[in-house]
Coordinates of C-alpha atoms and ligand atoms in Angstrom, one line a residue:
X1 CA 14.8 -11.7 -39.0
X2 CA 13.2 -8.5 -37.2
X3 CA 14.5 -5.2 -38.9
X4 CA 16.4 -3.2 -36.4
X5 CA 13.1 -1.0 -35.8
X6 CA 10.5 -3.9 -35.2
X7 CA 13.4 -5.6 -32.7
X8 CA 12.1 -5.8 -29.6
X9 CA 14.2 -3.6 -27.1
X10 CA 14.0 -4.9 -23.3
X11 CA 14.3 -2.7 -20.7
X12 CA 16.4 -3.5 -17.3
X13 CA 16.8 -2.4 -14.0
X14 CA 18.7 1.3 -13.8
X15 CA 20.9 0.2 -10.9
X16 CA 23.5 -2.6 -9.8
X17 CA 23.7 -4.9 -6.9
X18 CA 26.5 -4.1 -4.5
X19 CA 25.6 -6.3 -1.8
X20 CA 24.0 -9.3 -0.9
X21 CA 22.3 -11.2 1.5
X22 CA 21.6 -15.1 1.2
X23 CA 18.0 -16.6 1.3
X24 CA 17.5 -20.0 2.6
X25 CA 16.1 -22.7 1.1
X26 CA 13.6 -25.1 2.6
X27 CA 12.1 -28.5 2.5
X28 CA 8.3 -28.9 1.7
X29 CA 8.2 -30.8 5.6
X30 CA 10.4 -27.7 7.2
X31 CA 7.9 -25.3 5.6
X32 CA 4.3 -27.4 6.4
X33 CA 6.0 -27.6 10.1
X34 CA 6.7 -23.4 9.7
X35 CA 3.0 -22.4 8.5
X36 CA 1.3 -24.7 11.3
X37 CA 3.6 -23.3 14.3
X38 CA 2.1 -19.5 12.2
X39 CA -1.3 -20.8 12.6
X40 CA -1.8 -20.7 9.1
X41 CA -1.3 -16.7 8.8
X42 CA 1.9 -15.8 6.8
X43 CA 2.4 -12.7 9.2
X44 CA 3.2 -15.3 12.1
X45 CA 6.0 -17.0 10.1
X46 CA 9.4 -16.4 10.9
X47 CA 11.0 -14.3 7.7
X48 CA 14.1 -17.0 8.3
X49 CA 11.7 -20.0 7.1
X50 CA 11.0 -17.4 4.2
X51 CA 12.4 -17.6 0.7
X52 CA 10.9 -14.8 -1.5
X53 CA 9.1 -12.5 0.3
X54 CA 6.0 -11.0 -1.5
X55 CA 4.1 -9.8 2.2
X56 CA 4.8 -6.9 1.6
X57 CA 6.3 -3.7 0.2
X58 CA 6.2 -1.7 3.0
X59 CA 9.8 -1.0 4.7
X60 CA 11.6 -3.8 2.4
X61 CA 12.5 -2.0 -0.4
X62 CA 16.6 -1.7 -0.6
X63 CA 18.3 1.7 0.1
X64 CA 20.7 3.3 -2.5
X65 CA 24.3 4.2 -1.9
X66 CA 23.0 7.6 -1.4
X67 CA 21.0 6.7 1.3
X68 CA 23.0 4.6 2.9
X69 CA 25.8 7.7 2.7
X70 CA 22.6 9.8 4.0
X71 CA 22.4 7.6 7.3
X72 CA 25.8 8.8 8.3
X73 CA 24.9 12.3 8.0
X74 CA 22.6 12.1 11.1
X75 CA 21.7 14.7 12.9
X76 CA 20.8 13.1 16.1
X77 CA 20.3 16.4 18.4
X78 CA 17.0 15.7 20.5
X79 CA 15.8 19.4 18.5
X80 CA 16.0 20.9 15.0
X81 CA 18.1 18.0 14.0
X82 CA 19.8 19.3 10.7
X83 CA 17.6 16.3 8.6
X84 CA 14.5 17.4 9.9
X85 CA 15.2 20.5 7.6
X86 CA 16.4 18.7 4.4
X87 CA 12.9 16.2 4.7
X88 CA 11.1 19.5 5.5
X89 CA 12.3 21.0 1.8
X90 CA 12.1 17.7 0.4
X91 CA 8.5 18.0 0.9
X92 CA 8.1 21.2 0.1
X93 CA 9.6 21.3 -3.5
X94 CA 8.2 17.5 -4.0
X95 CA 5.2 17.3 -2.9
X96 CA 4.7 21.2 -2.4
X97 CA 2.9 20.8 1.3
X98 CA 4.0 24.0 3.3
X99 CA 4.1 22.3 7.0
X100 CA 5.7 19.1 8.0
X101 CA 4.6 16.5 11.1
X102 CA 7.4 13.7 11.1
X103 CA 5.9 10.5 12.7
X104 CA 7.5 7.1 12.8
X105 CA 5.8 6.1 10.1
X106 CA 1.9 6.1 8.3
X107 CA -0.5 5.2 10.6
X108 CA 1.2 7.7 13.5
X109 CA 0.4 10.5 10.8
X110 CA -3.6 8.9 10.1
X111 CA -3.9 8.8 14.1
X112 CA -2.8 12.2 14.7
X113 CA -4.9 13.3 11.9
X114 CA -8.0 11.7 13.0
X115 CA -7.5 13.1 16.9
X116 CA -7.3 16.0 15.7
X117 CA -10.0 16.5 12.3
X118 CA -12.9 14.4 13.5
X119 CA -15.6 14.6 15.7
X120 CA -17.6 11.8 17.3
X121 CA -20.1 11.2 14.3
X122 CA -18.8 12.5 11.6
X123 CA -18.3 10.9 8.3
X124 CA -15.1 10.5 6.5
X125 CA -15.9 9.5 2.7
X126 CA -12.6 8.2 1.0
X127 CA -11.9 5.8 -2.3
X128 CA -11.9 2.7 -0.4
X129 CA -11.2 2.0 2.6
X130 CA -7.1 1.1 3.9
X131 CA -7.4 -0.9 7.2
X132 CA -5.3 1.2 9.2
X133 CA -6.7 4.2 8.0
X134 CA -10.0 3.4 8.9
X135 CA -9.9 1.9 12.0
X136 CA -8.2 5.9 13.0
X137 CA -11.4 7.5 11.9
X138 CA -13.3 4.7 13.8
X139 CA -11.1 5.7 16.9
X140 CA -11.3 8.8 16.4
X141 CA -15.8 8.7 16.4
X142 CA -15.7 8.7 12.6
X143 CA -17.2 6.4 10.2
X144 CA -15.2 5.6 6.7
X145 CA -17.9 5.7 3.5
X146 CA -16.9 4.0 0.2
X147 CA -16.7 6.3 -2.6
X148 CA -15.1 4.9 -4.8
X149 CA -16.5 3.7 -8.9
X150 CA -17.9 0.4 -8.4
X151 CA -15.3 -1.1 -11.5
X152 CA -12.8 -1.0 -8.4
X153 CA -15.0 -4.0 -6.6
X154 CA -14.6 -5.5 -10.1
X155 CA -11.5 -7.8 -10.3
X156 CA -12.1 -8.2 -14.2
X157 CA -13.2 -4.4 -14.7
X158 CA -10.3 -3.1 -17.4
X159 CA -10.7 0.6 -16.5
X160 CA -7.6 2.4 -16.4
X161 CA -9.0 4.3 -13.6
X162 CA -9.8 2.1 -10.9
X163 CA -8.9 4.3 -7.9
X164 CA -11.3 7.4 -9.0
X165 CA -14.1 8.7 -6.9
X166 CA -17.8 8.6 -8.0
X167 CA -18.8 11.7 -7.7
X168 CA -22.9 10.8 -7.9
X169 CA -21.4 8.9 -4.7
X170 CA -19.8 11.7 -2.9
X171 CA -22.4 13.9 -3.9
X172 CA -24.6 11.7 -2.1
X173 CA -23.0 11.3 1.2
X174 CA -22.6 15.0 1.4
X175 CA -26.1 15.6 0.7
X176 CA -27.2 13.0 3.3
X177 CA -24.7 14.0 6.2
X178 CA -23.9 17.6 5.1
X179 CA -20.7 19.3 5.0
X180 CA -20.4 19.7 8.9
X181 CA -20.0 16.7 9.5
X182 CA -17.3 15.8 6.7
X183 CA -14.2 16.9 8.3
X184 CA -12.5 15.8 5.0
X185 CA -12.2 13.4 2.0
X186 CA -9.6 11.1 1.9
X187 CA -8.0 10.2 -1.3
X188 CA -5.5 7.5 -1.9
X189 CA -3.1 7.4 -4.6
X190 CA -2.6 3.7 -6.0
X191 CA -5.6 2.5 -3.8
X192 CA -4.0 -0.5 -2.0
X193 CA -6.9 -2.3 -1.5
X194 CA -8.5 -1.9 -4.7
X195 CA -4.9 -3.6 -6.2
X196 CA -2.8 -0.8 -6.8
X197 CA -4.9 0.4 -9.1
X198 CA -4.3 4.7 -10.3
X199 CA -7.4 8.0 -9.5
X200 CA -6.5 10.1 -12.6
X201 CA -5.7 13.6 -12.1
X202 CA -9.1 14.9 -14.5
X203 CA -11.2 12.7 -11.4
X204 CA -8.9 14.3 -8.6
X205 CA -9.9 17.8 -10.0
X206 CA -13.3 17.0 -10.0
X207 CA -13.3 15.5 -6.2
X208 CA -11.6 19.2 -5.8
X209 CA -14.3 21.1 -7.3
X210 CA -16.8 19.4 -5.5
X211 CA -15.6 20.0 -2.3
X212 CA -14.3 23.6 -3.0
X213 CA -18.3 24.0 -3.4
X214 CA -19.1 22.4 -0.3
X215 CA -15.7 23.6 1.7
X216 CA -14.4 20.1 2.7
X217 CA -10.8 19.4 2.9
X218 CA -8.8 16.8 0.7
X219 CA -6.3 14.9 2.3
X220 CA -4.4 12.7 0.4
X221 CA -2.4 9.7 1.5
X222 CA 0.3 9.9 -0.5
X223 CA 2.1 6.8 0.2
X224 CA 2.2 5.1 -3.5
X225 CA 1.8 8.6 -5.7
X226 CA 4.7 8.6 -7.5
X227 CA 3.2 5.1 -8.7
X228 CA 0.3 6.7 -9.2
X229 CA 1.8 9.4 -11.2
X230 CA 3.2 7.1 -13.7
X231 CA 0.1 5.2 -14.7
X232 CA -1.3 8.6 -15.0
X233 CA 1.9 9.3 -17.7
X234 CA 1.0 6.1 -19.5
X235 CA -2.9 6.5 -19.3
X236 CA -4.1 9.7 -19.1
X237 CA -5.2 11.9 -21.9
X238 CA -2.6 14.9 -22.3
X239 CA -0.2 13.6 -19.5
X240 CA 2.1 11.5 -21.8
X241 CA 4.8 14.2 -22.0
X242 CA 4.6 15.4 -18.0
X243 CA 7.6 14.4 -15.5
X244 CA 6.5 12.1 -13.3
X245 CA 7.8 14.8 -10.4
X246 CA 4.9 17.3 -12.5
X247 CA 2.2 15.1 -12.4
X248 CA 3.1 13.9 -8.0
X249 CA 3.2 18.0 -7.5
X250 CA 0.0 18.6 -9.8
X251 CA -1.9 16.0 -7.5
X252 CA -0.5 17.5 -4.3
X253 CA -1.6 20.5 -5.3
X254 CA -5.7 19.7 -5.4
X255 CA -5.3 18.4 -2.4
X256 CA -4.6 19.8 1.5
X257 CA -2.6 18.1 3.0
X258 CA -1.2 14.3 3.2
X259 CA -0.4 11.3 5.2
X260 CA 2.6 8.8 4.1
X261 CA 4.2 6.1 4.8
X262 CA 7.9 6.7 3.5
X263 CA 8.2 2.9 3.6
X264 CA 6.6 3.0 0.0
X265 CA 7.6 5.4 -2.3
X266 CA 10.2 7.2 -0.5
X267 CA 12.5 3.5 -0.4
X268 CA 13.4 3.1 3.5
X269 CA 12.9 1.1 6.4
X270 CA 11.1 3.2 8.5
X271 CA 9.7 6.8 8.1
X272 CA 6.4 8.8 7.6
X273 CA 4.5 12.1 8.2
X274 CA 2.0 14.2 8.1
X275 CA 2.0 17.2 5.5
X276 CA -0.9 20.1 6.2
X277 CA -1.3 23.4 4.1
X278 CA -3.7 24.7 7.0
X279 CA -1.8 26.6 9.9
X280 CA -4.5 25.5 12.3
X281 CA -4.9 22.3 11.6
X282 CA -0.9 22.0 11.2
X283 CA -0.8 23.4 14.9
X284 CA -2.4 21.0 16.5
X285 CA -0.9 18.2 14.8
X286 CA 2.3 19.6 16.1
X287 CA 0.9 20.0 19.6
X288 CA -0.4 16.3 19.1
X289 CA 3.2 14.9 17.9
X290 CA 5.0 15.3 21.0
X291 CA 2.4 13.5 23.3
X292 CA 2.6 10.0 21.0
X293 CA 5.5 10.3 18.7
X294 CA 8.4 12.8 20.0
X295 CA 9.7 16.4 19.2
X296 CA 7.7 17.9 16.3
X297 CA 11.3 18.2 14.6
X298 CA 11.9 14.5 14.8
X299 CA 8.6 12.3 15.8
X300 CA 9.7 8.9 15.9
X301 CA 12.6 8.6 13.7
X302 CA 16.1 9.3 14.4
X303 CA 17.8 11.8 12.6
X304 CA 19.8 9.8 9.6
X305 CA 16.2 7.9 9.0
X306 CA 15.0 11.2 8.0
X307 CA 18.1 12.4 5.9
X308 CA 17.1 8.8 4.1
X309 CA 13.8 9.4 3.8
X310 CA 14.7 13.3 2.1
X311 CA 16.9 11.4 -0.5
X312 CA 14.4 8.5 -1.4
X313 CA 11.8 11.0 -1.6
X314 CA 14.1 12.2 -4.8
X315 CA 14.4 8.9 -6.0
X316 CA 11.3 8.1 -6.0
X317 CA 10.0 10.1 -8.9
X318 CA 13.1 9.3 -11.0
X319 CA 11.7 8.1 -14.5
X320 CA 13.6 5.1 -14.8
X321 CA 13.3 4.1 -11.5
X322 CA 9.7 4.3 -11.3
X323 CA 9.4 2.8 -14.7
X324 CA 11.4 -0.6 -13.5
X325 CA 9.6 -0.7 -10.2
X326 CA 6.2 -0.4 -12.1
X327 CA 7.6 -2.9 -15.2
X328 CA 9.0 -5.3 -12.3
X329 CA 5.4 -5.9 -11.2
X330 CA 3.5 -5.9 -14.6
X331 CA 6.1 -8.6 -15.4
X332 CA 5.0 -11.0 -12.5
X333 CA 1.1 -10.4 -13.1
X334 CA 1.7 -11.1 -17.1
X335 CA 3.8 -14.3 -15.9
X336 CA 0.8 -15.3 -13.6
X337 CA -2.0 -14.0 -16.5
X338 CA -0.6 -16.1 -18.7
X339 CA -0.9 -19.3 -17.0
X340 CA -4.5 -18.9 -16.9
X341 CA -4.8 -17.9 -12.9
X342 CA -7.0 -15.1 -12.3
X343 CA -5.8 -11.5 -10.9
X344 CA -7.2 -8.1 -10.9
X345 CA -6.5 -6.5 -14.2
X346 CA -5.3 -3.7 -14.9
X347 CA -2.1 -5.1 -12.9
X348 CA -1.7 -2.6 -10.0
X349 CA 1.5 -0.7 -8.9
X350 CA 3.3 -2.2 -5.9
X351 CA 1.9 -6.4 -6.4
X352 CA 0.0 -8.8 -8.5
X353 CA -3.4 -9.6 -6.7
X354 CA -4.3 -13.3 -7.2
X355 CA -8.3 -13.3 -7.1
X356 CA -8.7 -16.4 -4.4
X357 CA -12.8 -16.3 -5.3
X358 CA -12.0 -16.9 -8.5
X359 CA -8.9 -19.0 -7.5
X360 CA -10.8 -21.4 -5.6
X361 CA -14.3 -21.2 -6.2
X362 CA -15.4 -24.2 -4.2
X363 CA -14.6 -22.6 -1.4
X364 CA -17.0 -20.4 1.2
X365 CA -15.8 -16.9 2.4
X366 CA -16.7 -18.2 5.7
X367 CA -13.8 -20.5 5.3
X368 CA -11.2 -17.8 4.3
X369 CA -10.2 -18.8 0.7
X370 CA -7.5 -15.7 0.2
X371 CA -6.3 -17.1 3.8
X372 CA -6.0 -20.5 2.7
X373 CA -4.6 -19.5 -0.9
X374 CA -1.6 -17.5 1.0
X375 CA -0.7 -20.5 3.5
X376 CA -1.0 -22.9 0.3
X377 CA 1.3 -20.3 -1.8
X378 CA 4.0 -20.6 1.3
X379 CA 3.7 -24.3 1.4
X380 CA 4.5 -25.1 -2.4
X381 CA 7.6 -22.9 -2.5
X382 CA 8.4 -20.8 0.0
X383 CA 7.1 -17.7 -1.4
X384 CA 5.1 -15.5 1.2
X385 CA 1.7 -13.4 0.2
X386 CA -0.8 -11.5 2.0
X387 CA -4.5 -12.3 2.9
X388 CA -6.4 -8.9 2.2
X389 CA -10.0 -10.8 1.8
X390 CA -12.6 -11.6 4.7
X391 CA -9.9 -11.8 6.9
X392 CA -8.3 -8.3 6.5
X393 CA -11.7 -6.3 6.4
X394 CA -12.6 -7.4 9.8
X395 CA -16.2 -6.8 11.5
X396 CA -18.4 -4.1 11.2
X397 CA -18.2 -2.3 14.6
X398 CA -21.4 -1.9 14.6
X399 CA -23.6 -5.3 14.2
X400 CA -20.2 -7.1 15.0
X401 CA -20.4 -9.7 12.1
X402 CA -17.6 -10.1 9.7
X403 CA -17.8 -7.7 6.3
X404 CA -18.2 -10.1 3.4
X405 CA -15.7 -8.0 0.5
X406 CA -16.1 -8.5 -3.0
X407 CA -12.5 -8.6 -3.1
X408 CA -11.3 -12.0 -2.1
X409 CA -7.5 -11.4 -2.8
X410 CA -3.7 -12.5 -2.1
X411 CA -1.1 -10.4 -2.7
X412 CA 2.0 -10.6 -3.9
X413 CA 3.6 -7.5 -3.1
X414 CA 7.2 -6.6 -4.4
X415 CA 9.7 -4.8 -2.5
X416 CA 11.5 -2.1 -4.4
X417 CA 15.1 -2.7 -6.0
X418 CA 15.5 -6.6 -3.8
X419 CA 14.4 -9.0 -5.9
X420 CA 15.2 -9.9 -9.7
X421 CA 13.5 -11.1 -12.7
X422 CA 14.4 -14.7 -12.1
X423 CA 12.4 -14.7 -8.8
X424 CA 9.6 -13.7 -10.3
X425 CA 9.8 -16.6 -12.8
X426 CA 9.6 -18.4 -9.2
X427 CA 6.8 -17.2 -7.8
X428 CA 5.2 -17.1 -11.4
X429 CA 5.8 -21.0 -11.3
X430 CA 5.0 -21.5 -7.9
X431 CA 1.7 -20.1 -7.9
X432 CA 1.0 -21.9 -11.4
X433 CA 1.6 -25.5 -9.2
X434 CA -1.2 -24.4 -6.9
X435 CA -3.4 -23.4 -9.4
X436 CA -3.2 -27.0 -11.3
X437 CA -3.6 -28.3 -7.9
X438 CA -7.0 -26.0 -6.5
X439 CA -8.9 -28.6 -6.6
X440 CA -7.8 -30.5 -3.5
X441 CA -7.3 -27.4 -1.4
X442 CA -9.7 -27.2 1.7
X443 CA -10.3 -23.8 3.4
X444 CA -9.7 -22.4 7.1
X445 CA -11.1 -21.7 10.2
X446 CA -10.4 -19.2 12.6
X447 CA -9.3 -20.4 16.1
X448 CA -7.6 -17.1 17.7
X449 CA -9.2 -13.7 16.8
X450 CA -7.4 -10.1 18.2
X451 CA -10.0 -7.2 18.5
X452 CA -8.1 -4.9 16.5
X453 CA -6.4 -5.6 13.0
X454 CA -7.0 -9.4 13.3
X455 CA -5.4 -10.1 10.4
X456 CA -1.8 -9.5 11.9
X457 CA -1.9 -12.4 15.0
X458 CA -5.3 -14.2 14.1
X459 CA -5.0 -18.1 14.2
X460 CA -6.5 -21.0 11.7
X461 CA -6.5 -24.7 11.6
X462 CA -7.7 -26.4 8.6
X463 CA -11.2 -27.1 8.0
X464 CA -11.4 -31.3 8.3
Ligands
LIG501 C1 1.1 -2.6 3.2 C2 1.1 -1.7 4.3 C3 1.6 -2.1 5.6 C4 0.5 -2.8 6.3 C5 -0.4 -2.1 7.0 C6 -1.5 -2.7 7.6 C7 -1.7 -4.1 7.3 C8 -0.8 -4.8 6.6 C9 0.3 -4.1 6.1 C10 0.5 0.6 4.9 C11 -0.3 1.7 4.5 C12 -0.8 1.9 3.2 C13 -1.6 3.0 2.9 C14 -2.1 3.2 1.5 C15 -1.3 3.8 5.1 C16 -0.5 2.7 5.5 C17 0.0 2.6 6.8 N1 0.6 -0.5 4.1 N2 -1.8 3.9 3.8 O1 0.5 -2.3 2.2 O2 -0.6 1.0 2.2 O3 1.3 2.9 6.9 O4 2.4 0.8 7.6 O5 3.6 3.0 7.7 O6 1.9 2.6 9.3 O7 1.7 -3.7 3.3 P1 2.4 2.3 7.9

């Protein structure tokens, strides 16, 4: 018998469910009818024909009581709406930005940012690209550069790092485009595309320095950090002991500003903004809100979304709250790891990325193997994932063909607080049948491509 210090000690989620809602339960004919009508692309299906839903975790995460008591505190006067203030000192003593842009969520706060920071042909060098971000600077006359350490390509690269900057690479692009025409570097925490995967705050300093030298803002979208902020507790050197609210204000801190999505970290349906330390800069962002998103004291949300959005902003760097949300999702990728299917390691924040190229290595890019993987996923059990392969990074604008990635990936993304350990056994299993079964599985081709973002409406029909 285990003494009483070997015993293993499980952790558990640090809240309890006080309401419900029902999922339904389909048959393998409702759900092959479902994904054809979707044209094979799980963001056509209808969330009713949906049991777990692993899309995403953006806007699906469950509200606490506090939140919920938060939304009946709105403020809804057209100006200086009461919330507007409490998000305004939410960010400040958070994240420590000194002026707040509310926009209706992330890519509002990337737009506005891009009008206003780049010029037709500059360069905007970032550690990897996020599709909505960089189709803003593309709008905008910009051009996104990769930065990022080349492990991050690397589904099998173990570094604990994965979301760092190379610096030889940074150093590079400034050198060949000069600092005039970097209007800023853009640094994700938890880099989405790379698989959730952590920069450390010793590489953040260093981006810092670097562009200190060369006076080039860093902005920071700030949409996963508290994630990132506790990998950086468990991983970096001297960190260990650090709140996790320390180490989210020691990153805002290096940087200048940030774009978020609140529909992360900050637990609610609907929210974002942009956060600027520059009174300039902050100026015209606030002259820019009011043409696309509404007053600069409310920009696209209504009053008790902000009050909510001021409270999960709290919650969010909670210990134990983090530490389940984190632990939720290493669960799922060790369930998956183990039955032999391949994923980017280290296992990322917010979702377990199933590696389709490795998945289903008989398969062509040109016939969409992540696609095909997330329709096949959806077919077995109901369970829905997200393409972010060939599909997802789209064509370059320029020579107009479509980017080959070296990431090939599904993921299985997991809303915070709304689903339990026992769903994950689920999916585990689920994705364990297709696996056993990748041999049979024939890829896609595209039959409906939209200009912009085609992974959202594009249509596929299987290959014959
Ligand atoms: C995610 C999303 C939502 C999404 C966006 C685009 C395609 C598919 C799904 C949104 C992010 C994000 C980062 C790092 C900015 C946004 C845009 N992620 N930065 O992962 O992850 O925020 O959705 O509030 O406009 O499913 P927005």
């Amino acid at each position: 018998m285990a003494s009483e210090a070997t015993r293993h000690r499980s952790w558990a989620e640090p809240y309890k469910i006080k309401m419900v809602e029902h999922l339904k339960m389909t048959t393998r004919a409702e759900r092959d009818a479902a994904i054809r009508e979707a044209g094979y692309n799980t963001f056509l299906l209808k969330s009713e024909d949906v049991y777990i839903d692993l899309l995403t975790d953006s806007g699906t995460s469950a509200m606490s009581d506090r939140q919920w008591a938060g939304m009946m505190l709105g403020d809804e006067a057209y100006a200086g709406s009461r919330n507007f203030y409490h998000l305004e000192e939410a960010v400040r003593e958070i994240y420590g930005y000194k002026h707040l842009v509310p926009t209706h969520q992330g890519r509002s706060a990337e737009h506005i940012l891009s009008q206003i920071a780049i010029k037709p042909g500059d360069v905007v060098p970032g550690n990897m690209y996020f599709t909505t971000t960089r189709l803003h600077q593309e709008l905008a006359g910009g051009r996104f550069v990769d930065v990022i350490i080349d492990e991050a390509h690397d589904s099998a690269s173990e570094h604990p790092f994965k979301g760092d900057v190379d610096l030889a690479k940074l150093e590079r692009v400034i050198a060949e485009y000069g600092a005039d025409h970097i209007p800023y570097v853009c640094i994700a925490t938890a880099v989405n595309m790379a698989g959730g995967q952590p920069i450390s705050l010793a590489n953040l300093r260093a981006v810092r320095a670097l562009c200190d030298k060369h006076g080039i803002r860093v902005i920071h979208d700030a949409t996963r950090v508290a994630e990132n902020a506790y990998f950086i507790k468990e991983r970096e050197p001297g960190c260990a002991d650090m709140t996790i609210a320390a180490i989210v204000r020691a990153i805002c801190d290096l940087t200048d500003g940030c774009t978020m999505s609140a529909k992360k970290d900050a637990l609610v349906n609907i929210g974002g903004f942009l956060a600027l330390n520059d009174d300039d800069l902050f100026d015209a962002a606030r002259n820019m809100v009011v043409v696309y998103e509404g007053l600069h004291t409310y920009g696209g949300m209504a009053g008790r979304d902000m009050e909510a959005v001021a409270i999960g902003l709290h919650e969010s760097v909670d210990y134990e709250h983090i530490k389940a949300r984190v632990g939720q999702v290493a669960y799922l990728g060790r369930k998956i790891h183990e039955f032999g299917v391949p994923i980017v390691v280290p296992i990322g924040s917010h979702g377990v990325f199933l590696d389709a190229e490795a998945f289903l290595p008989h398969l062509d890019q040109d016939v969409y193997p992540a696609q095909t993987l997330a329709a096949e996923l959806y077919l077995d059990s109901g369970v829905r994932s997200m393409e972010r392969g060939t599909v997802s990074a789209g064509r370059d604008p320029e020579t107009g063909q479509d980017r080959r990635p070296k990431l090939e990936l599904v993921r299985l993304t997991v809303p915070r607080r709304v689903y339990t350990q026992a769903h994950m056994d689920v999916v585990a299993e689920s994705v364990a049948e297709v696996f056993d079964h990748r041999d049979a599985i024939k890829g896609l081709r595209m039959v409906y491509e939209p200009a912009q973002l085609r992974f959202f409406q594009a249509r596929f029909e299987p290959v014959a």
